[in-house]
Coordinates of C-alpha atoms in Angstrom, one line a residue:
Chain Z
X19 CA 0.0 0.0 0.0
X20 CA 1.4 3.1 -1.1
X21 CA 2.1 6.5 0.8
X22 CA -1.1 9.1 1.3
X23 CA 1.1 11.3 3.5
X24 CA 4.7 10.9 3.5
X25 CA 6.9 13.6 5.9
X26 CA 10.5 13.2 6.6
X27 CA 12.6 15.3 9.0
X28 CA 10.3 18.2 8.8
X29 CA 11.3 21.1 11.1
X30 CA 9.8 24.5 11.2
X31 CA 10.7 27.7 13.2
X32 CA 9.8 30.9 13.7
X33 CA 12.7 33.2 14.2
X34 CA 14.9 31.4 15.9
X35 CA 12.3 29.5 18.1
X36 CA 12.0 25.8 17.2
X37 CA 8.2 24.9 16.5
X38 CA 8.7 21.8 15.3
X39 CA 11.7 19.3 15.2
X40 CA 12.6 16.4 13.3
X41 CA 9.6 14.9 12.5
X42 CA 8.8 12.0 10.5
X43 CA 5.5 9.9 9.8
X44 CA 3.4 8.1 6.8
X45 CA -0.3 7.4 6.8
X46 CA -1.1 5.1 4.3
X47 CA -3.6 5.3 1.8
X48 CA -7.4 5.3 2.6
X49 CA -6.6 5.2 6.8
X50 CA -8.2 7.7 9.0
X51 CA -5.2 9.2 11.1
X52 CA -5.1 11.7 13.7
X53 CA -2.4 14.2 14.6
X54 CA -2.9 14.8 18.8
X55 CA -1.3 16.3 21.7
X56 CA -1.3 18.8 24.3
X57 CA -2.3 22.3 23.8
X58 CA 0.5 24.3 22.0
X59 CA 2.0 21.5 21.0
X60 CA 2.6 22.3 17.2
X61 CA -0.7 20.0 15.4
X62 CA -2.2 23.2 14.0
X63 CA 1.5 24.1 12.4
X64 CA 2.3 20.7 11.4
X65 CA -1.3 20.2 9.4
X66 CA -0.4 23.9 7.8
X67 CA 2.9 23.0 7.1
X68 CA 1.8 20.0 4.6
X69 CA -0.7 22.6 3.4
X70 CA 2.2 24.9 2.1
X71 CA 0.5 27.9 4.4
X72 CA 3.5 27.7 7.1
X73 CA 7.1 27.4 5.4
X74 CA 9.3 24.6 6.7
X75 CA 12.8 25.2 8.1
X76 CA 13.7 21.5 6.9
X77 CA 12.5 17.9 5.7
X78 CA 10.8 16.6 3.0
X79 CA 6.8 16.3 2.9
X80 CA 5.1 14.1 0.0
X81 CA 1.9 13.3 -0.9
X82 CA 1.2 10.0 -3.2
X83 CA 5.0 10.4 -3.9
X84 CA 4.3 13.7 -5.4
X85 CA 5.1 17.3 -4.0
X86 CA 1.9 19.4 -2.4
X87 CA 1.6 21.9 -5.9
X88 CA 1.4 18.6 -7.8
X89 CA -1.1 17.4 -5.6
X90 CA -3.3 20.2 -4.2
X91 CA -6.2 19.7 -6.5
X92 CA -6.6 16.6 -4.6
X93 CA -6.4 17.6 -0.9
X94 CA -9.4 18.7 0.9
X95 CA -9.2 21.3 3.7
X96 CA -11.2 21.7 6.6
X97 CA -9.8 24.9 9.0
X98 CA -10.4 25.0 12.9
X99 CA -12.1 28.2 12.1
X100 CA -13.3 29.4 9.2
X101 CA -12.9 33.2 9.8
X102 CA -15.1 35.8 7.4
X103 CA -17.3 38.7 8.0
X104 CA -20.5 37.2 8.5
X105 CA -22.2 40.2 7.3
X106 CA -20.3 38.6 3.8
X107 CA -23.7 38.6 1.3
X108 CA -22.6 35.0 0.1
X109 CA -25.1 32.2 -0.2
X110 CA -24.2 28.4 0.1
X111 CA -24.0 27.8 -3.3
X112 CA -21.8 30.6 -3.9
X113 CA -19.8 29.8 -1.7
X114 CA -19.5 26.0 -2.5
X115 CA -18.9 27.5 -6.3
X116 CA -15.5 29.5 -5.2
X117 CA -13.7 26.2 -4.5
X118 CA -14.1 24.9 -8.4
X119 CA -12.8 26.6 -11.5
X120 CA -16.3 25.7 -13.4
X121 CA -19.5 26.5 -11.7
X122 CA -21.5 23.7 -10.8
X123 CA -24.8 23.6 -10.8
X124 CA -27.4 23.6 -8.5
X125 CA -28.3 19.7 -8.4
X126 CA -24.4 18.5 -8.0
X127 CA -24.4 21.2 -5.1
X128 CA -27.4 19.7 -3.5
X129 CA -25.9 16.2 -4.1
X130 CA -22.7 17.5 -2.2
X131 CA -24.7 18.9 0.7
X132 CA -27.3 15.6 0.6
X133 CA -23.6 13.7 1.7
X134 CA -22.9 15.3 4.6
X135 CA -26.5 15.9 5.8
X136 CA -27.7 19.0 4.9
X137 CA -31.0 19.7 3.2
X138 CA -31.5 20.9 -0.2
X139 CA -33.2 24.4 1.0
X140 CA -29.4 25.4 2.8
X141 CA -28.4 26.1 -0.9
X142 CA -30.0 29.6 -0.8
X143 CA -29.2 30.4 2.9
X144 CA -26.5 33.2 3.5
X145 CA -23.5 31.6 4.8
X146 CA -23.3 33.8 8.1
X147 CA -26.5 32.7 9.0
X148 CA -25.6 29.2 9.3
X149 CA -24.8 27.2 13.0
X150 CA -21.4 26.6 14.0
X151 CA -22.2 23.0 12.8
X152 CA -24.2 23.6 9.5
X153 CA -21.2 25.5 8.6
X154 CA -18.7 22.5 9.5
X155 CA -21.1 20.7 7.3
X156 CA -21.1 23.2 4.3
X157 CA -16.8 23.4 4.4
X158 CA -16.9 19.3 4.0
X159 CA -19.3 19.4 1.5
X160 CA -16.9 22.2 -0.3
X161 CA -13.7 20.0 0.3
X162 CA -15.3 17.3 -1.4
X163 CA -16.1 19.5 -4.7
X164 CA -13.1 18.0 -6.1
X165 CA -13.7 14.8 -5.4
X166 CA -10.4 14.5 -2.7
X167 CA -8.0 11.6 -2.4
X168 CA -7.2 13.3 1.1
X169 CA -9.1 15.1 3.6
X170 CA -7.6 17.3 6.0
X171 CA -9.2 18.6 8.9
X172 CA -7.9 20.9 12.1
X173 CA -9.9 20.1 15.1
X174 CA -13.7 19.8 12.7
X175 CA -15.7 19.6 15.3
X176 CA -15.0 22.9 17.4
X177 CA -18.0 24.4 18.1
X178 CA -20.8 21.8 17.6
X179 CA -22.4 20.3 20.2
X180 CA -21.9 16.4 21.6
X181 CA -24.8 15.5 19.2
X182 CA -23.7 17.0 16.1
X183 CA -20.1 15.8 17.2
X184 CA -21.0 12.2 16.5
X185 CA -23.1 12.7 13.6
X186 CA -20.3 14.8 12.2
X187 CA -17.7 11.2 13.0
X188 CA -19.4 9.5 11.3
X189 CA -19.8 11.8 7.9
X190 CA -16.4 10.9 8.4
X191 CA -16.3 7.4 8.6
X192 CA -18.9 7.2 5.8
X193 CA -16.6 8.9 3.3
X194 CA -13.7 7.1 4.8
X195 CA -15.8 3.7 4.0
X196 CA -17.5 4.7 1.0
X197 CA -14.9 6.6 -1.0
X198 CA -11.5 5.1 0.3
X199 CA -10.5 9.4 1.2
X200 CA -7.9 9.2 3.3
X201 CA -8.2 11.5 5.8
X202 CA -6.0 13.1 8.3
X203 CA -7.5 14.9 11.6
X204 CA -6.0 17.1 14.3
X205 CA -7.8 16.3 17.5
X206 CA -7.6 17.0 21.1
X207 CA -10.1 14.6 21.7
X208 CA -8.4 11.5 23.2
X209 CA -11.7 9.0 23.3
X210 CA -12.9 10.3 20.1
X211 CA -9.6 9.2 18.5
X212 CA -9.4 5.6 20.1
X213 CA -12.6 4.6 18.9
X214 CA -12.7 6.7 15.0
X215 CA -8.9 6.1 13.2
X216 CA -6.2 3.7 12.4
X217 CA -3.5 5.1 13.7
X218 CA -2.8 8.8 15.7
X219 CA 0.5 10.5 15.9
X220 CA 1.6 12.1 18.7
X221 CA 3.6 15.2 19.0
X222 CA 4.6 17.6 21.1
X223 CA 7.3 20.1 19.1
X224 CA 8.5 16.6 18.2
X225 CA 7.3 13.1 17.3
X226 CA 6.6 10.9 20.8
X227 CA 4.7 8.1 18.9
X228 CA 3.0 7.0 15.6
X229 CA 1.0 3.8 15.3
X230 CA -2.6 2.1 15.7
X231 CA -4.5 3.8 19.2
X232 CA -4.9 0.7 20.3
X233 CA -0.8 0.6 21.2
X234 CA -0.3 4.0 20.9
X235 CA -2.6 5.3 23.4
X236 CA -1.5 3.7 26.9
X237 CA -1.3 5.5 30.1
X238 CA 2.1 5.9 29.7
X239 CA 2.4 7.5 26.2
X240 CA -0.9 9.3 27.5
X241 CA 1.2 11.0 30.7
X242 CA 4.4 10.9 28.2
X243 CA 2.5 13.1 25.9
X244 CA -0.2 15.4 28.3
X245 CA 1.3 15.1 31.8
X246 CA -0.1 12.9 34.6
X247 CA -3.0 14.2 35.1
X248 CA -4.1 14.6 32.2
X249 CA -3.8 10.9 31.6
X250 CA -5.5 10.0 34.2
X251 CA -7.8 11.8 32.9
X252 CA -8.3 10.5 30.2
X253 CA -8.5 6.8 31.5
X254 CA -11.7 8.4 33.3
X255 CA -13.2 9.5 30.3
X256 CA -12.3 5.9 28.5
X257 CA -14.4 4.0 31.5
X258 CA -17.2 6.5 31.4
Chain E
X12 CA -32.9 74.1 -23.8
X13 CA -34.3 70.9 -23.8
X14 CA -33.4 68.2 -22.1
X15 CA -31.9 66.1 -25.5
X16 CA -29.9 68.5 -26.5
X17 CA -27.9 68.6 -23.0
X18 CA -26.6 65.4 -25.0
X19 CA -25.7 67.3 -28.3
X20 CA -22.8 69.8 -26.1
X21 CA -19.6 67.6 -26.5
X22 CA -18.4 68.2 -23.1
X23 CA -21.8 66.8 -21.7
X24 CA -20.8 63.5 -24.0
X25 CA -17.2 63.0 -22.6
X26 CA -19.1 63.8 -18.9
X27 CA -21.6 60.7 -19.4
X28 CA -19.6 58.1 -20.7
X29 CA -16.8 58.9 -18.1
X30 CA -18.9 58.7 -15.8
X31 CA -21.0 55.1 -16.7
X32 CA -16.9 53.8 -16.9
X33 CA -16.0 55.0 -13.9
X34 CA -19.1 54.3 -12.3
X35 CA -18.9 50.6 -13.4
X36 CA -15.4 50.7 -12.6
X37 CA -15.1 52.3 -8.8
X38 CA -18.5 50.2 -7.7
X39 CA -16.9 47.0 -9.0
X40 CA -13.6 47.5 -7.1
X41 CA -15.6 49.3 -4.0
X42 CA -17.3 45.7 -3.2
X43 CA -13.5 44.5 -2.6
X44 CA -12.5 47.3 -0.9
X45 CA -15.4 47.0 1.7
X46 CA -15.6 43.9 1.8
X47 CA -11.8 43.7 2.7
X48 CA -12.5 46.9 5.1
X49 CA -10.5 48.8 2.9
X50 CA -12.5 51.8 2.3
X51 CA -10.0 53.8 4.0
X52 CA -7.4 52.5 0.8
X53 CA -9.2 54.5 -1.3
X54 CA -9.4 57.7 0.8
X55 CA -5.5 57.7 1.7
X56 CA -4.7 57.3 -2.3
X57 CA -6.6 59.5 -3.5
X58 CA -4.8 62.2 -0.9
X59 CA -1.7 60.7 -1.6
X60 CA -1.8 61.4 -5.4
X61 CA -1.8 65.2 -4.7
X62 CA 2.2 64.9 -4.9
X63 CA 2.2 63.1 -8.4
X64 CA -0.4 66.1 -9.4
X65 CA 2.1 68.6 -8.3
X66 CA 4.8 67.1 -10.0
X67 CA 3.7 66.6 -13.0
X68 CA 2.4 70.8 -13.0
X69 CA 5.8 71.7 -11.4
X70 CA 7.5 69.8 -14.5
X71 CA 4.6 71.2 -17.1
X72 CA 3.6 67.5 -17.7
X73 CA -0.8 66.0 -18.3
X74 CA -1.7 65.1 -14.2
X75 CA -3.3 62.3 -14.9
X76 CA -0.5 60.0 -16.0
X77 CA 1.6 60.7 -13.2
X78 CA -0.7 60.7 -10.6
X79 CA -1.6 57.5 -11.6
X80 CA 2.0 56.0 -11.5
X81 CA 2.4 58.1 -8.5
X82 CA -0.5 56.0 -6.9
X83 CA 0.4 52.6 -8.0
X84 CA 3.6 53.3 -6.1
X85 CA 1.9 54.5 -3.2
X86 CA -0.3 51.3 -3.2
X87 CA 3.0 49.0 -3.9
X88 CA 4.6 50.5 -0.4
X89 CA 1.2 50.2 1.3
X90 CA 1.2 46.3 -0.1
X91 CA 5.1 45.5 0.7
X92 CA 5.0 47.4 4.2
X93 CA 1.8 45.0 5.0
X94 CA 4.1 42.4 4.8
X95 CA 6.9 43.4 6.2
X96 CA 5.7 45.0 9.3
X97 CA 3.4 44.7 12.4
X98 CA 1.9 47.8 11.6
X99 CA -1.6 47.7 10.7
X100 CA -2.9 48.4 7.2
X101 CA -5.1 51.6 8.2
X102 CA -2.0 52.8 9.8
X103 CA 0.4 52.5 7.1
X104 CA -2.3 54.3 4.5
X105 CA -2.6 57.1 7.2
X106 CA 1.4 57.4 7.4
X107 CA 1.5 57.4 3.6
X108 CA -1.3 59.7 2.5
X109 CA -0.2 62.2 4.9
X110 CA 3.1 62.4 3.8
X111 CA 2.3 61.9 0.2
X112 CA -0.1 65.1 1.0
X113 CA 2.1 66.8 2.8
X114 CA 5.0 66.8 -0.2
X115 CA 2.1 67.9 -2.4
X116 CA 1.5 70.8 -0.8
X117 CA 5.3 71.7 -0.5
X118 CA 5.8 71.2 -4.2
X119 CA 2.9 73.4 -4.8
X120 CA 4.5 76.1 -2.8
X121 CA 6.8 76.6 -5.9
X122 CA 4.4 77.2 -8.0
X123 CA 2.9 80.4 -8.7
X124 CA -0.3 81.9 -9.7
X125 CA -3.6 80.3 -10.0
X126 CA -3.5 76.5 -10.6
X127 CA -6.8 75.4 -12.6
X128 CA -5.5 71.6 -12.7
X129 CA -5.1 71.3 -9.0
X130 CA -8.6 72.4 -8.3
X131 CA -9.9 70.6 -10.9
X132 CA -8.3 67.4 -8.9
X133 CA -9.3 68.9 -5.4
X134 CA -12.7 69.1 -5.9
X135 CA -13.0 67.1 -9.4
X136 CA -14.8 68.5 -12.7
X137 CA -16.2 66.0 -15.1
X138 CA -17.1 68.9 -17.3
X139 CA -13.7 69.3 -17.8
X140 CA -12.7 66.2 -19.2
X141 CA -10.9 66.2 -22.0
X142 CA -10.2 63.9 -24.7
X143 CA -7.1 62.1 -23.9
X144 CA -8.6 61.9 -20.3
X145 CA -11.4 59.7 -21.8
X146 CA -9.5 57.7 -24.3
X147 CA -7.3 57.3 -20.5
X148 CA -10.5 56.3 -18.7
X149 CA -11.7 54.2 -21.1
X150 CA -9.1 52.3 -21.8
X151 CA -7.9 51.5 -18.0
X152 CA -11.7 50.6 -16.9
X153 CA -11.7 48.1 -19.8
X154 CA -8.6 46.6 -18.8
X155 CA -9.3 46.4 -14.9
X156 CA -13.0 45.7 -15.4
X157 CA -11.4 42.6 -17.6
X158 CA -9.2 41.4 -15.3
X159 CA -11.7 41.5 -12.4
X160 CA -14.4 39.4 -13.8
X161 CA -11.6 37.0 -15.0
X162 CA -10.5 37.0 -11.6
X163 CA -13.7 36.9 -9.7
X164 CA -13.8 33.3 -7.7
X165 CA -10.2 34.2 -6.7
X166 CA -11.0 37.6 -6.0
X167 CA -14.1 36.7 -3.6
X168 CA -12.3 33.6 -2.1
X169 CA -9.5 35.4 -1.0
X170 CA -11.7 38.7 0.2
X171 CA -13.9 35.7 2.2
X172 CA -11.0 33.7 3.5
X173 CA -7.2 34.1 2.5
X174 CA -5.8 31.1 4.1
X175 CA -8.8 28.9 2.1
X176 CA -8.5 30.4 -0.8
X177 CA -4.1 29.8 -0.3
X178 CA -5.1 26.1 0.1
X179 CA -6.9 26.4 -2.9
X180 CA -3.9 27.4 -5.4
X181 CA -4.8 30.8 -5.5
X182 CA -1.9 33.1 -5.8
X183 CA -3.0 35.2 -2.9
X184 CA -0.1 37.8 -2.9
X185 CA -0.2 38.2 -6.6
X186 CA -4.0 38.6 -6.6
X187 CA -4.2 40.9 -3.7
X188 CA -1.3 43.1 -5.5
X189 CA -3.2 43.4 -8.3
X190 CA -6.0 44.8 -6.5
X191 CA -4.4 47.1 -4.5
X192 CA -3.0 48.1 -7.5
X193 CA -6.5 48.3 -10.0
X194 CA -8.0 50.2 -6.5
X195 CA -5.1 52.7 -6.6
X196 CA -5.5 53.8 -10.7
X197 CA -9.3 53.6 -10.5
X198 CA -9.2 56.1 -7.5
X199 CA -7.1 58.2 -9.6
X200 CA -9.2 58.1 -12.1
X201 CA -12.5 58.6 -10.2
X202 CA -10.6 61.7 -8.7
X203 CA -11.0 63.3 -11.9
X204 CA -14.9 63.4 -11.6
X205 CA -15.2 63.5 -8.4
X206 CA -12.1 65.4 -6.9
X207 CA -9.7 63.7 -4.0
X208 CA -11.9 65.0 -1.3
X209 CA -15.1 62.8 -2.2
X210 CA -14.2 60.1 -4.6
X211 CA -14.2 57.0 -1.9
X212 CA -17.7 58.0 -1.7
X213 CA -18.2 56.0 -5.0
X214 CA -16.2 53.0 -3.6
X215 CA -18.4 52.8 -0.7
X216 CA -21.8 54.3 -1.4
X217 CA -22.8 52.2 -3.5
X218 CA -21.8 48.9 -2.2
X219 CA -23.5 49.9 1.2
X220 CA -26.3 50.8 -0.5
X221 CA -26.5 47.6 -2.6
X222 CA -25.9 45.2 0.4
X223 CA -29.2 46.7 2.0
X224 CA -31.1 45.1 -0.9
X225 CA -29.8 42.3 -1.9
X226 CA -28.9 38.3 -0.7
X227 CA -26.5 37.0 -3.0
X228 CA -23.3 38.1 -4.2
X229 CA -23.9 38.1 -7.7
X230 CA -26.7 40.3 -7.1
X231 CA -24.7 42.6 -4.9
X232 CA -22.2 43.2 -7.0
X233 CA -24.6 43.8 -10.2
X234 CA -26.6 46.1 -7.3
X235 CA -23.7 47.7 -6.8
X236 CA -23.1 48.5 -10.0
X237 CA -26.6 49.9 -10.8
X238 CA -26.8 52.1 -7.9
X239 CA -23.0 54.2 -9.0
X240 CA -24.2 54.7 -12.5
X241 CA -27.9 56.1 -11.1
X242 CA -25.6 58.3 -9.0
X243 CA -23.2 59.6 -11.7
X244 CA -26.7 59.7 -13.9
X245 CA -28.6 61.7 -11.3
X246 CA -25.5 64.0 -10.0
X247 CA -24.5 64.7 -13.7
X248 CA -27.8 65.7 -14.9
X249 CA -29.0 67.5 -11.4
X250 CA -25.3 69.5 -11.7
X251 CA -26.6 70.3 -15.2
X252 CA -30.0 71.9 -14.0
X253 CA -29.4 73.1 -10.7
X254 CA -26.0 74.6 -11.9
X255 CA -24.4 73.1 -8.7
X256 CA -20.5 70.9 -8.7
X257 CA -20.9 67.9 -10.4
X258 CA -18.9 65.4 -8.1
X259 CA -20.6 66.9 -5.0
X260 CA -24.2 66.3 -6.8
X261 CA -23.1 62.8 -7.7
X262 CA -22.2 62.1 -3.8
X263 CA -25.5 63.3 -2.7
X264 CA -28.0 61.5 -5.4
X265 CA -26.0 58.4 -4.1
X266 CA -26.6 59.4 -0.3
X267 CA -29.9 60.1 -1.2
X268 CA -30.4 56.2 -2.8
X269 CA -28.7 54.9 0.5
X270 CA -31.1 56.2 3.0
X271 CA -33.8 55.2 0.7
X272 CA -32.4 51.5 0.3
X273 CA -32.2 51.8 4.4
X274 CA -36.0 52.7 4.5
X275 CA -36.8 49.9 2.2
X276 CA -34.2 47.5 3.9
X277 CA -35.8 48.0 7.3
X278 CA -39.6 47.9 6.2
X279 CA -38.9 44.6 4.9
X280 CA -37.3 43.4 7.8

């Protein structure tokens, strides 16, 4: 099985403070991986770093063997945030129209939003008017326009509740399942993790472990990575 | 005289179809610059280009080219300082239109007598256009107005969200340059009309006014659009009959259509 996300010795600073060191991973084609770690810990700068928005300092990163410009039609982003005025007059279908070079029309859009469960009529509403998790939904359904051999997503499901949370999982799962996207997810959410992907890398400035949860996440990477308390935490939250 | 034959006087002809450029023009760029709160952009260049007017009367050269290289240069510095400093873009205009200003006004301290030009670009006369000006106008509103619908999903991607519209493959640096650039000749160019005191008044009346009534952006933009060339329209024609300045007749017709939009906005709502 060949490569989705290959990095070697990637290190990026800013000024002269180290961000990231030496780190190294693959996630194979068609897995569902997931970058965590401690708050600060570099996951946002590492996932913007393969996206070519943050410059590295050194390393390598490659996706399906090729570099990120000859790849980027095929990578779909998901931000934490997606910042905009939301006094922007731009309806959904505009907006899901800015991420194609040909305008689509209105029933592939509907088809788009359909997959990630949105209903037909959220085509017409203004996008500042939508909930923090309608809006999740409408950036998927916009990363998929392109039909993506790789998904990435920086922590998808701030700002929707425990409900929409799981729902919005398994939108993820689905298009894992059902399309073979591989897709690669920075998380903070340690229980989310264990049970959703195939393997999570852990990092914090540099790499502490990289493999399936079921091995990766023990108590002791868990303190290794987060601190003690935090791990014991998270053993709560696993019994619960 | 009737009202037709205000369209026979030659001067009247070079006023309208100025104006519908410019108006197309300046309303077309003035949903970018609000929407990227960069009404201020237009304000500080059109100030700043009062040094390339003076230079070009001190050296008995035409204003308008040189004000309008003098702005693109003003808009590069405002681009590269952006990016190469933690000061903030309102900031950096108000630093550079101030000073621009300010060398204006020294340069025309060496001149003497009384200067037609620079009032003409203080307080703007489309009557005065002349020939050259219009075959200027014309030209540069074709060009920009091309480039802009050419470059409209990357335009309104990157106005919406930069770092999505990055990911995309858009050239954001390139793009925005470009539009800084465009907004800086078009300003020039609108100062003609509508002088440097009140020409960002047809970057963001008419925007504003179209975003009261509309839902989509398509519709906004053509809105936007419609509403500048009933302003130039209406200013030009109520200059004509009421014998008042054409610019500041063109500012109020479009005030006028904003507080009406806001009466219609809020009775729907």
């Amino acid at each position: 099985m060949s490569s989705a996300i290959h990095v070697e010795d990637l290190s990026v600073r800013f000024g002269s403070k180290q961000v990231l060191d030496d780190i190294s991973f693959c996630v194979d084609q068609g897995q569902i991986a997931a970058l965590i770690g401690p708050n600060g810990s570099g996951k946002t700068t590492l996932l913007k770093t393969l996206l070519g928005l943050v410059p590295m300092h050194t390393g390598e990163v490659l996706f399906f063997d090729r570099p990120l410009n000859a790849f980027r039609e095929k990578i779909g982003y998901v931000p934490q945030r997606f910042e905009f005025q939301d006094d922007f007059p731009i309806t959904v279908t505009e907006f899901m129209n800015l991420a194609v070079a040909q305008q689509l029309d209105e029933k592939a859009i509907v088809g788009k939003l359909d997959e990630v469960g949105l209903p037909a009529s959220a085509t017409s509403s203004l996008l500042g008017t939508l909930s923090g998790g309608q809006l999740q939904r409408v950036l998927i359904a916009q990363a998929l326009l392109n039909e993506p051999e790789l998904l990435l997503l920086d922590e998808p499901s701030t700002g929707i509740d425990i409900v929409g949370e799981a729902e919005f999982y398994n939108i993820l799962k689905n298009l894992n399942k059902q399309r073979g996207t591989t897709i690669l997810l920075v998380s903070h959410d340690v229980s989310m993790v264990s049970k959703l992907v195939d393997q999570v890398i852990c990092i914090n400035k540099c790499l502490l472990c990289a493999g399936p949860p079921q091995t990766m996440l023990t108590q002791q990477k868990l303190t290794e990575l987060y601190g003690k308390h935090a791990a014991v935490h998270n053993q709560q939250k696993h019994k619960h | 005289m009737e009202f037709f034959d205000l369209f026979q006087l030659p001067f009247m002809q070079r006023a309208f179809i100025a104006g519908i450029f410019l108006g197309a023009l300046l309303a077309f760029l003035g949903v970018f610059a609000t929407l990227r709160k960069m009404a201020f952009f237009g304000e500080g260049i059109a100030h700043a280009s009062l040094a390339g007017i003076s230079i070009a009367i001190l050296a008995g050269l035409s204003p308008l080219p040189i004000a309008i290289a003098w702005s693109m240069f003003i808009g590069l510095l405002i681009f590269l300082l952006e990016r190469r400093t933690r000061l903030s873009s309102d900031t950096l205009i108000g630093i550079l239109f101030t000073s621009s200003m300010a060398l204006g006004v020294v340069l025309m301290s060496f001149t003497s007598g009384y200067q037609p030009e620079l009032l003409s670009f203080l307080f703007g006369n489309i009557l005065g256009v002349r020939p050259t000006d219009l075959l200027i106008i014309a030209v540069a509103t074709i060009i920009i107005l091309s480039w802009l619908l050419h470059s409209l999903r990357e335009l309104t991607y990157l106005s919406l969200n930069e770092e999505s519209a990055r990911v995309s493959g858009i050239r954001v640096e390139t793009k925005t340059l470009m539009l800084y650039m465009s907004l800086s000749v078009a300003t020039v160019l609108g100062v003609k009309i509508l002088g440097i005191i009140l020409v960002s008044a047809l970057l963001i009346i008419p925007p504003a006014t179209s975003r009261l009534l509309t839902n989509t952006f398509r519709t906004y933009m053509i809105g936007s659009v419609i509403v500048s060339e009933l302003a130039i329209i209406g200013g030009l024609l109520s200059s004509y009959w009421l014998d008042i300045p054409s610019g500041a007749a063109i500012v109020l017709v479009g005030t006028i259509g904003f507080f009406l939009a806001m009466g219609i906005h809020y009775s729907r709502t």
